[in-house]
XYZ file of C-alpha atoms in Angstrom:
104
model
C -48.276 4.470 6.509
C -44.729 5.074 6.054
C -42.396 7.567 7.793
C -42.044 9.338 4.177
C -46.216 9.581 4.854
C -46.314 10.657 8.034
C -43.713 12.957 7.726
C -45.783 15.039 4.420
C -49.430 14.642 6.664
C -47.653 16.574 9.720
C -45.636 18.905 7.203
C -49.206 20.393 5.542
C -50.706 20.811 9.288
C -50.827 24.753 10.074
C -50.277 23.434 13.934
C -46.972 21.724 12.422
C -45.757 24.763 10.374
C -46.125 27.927 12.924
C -46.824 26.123 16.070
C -43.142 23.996 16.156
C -41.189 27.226 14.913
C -43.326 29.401 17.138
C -41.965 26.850 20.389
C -38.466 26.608 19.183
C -38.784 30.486 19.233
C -39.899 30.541 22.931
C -37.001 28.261 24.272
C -34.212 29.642 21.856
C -35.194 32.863 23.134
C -35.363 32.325 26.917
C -31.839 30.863 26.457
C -30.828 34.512 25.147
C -32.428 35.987 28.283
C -30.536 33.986 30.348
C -27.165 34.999 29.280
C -27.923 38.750 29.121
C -29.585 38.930 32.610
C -26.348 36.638 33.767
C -24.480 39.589 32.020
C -26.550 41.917 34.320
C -26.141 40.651 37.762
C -22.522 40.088 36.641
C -21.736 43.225 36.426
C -24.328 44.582 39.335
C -21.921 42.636 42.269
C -19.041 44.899 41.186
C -18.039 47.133 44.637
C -17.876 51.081 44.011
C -14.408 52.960 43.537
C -13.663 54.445 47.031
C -11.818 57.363 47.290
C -7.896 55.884 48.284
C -8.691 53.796 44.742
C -9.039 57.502 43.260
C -6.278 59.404 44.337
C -4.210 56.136 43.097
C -5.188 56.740 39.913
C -4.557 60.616 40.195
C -8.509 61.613 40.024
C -9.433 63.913 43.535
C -12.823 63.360 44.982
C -14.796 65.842 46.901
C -16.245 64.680 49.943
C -19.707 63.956 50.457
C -20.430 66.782 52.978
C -19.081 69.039 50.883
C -21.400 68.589 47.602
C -24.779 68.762 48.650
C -28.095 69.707 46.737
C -28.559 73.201 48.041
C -24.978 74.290 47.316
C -25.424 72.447 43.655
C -28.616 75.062 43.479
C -26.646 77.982 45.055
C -23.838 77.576 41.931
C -26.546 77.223 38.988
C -28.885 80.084 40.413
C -25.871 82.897 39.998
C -25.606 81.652 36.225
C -27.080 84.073 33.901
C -29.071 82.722 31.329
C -30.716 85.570 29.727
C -27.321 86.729 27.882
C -25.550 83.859 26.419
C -23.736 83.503 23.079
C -23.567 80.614 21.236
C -19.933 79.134 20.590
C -19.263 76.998 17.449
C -17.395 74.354 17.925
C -14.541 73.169 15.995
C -14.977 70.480 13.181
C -12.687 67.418 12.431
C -12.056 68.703 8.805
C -11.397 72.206 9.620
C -8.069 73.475 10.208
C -6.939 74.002 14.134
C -7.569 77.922 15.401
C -8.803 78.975 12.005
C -12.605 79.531 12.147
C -15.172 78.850 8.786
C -15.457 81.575 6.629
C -17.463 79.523 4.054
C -21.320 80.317 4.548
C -24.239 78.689 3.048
């Protein structure tokens, strides 16, 4: 038999047509992983901002003591949420300070 031969036996095998597409698929694709989960634990080792970085850039940080969970609670149980109105916002197409008149 001839290469030419071989080569049009293996081609009509069902093991030849999905099984060799089906492995290139496996190792192609744990390539991929690798360079997104490099991607994660790149990004992972990075060190928090601490709070002389902050004021650097002009942002002011509360200290920890100061926000805690109960005080966070304390805040959102004085809001009242039985009388609310409901704001539209402004649109990119409408005009600045001038409010829709147009109704549907």
């Amino acid at each position: 038999m001839s290469f030419i031969d071989k080569l049009n036996y293996y081609t009509k095998r069902k093991s030849f047509k999905y099984g060799i597409p089906f492995l290139i698929m496996i190792v192609a694709g744990s390539f991929g992983l690798q360079q997104f989960s490099n991607l994660r634990y790149q990004y992972t080792k990075k060190q928090p901002v601490t709070p002389d970085e902050m004021k650097k850039y002009g942002v002011s940080m509360k200290n920890r003591q100061e926000v805690t969970l109960e005080s966070e609670y304390d805040k959102v149980k004085s809001v009242d949420i039985e009388h609310w109105e409901n704001k539209r916002g402004p649109r990119p197409w409408e005009e600045e300070g001038l409010p829709s008149t147009a109704k549907h």
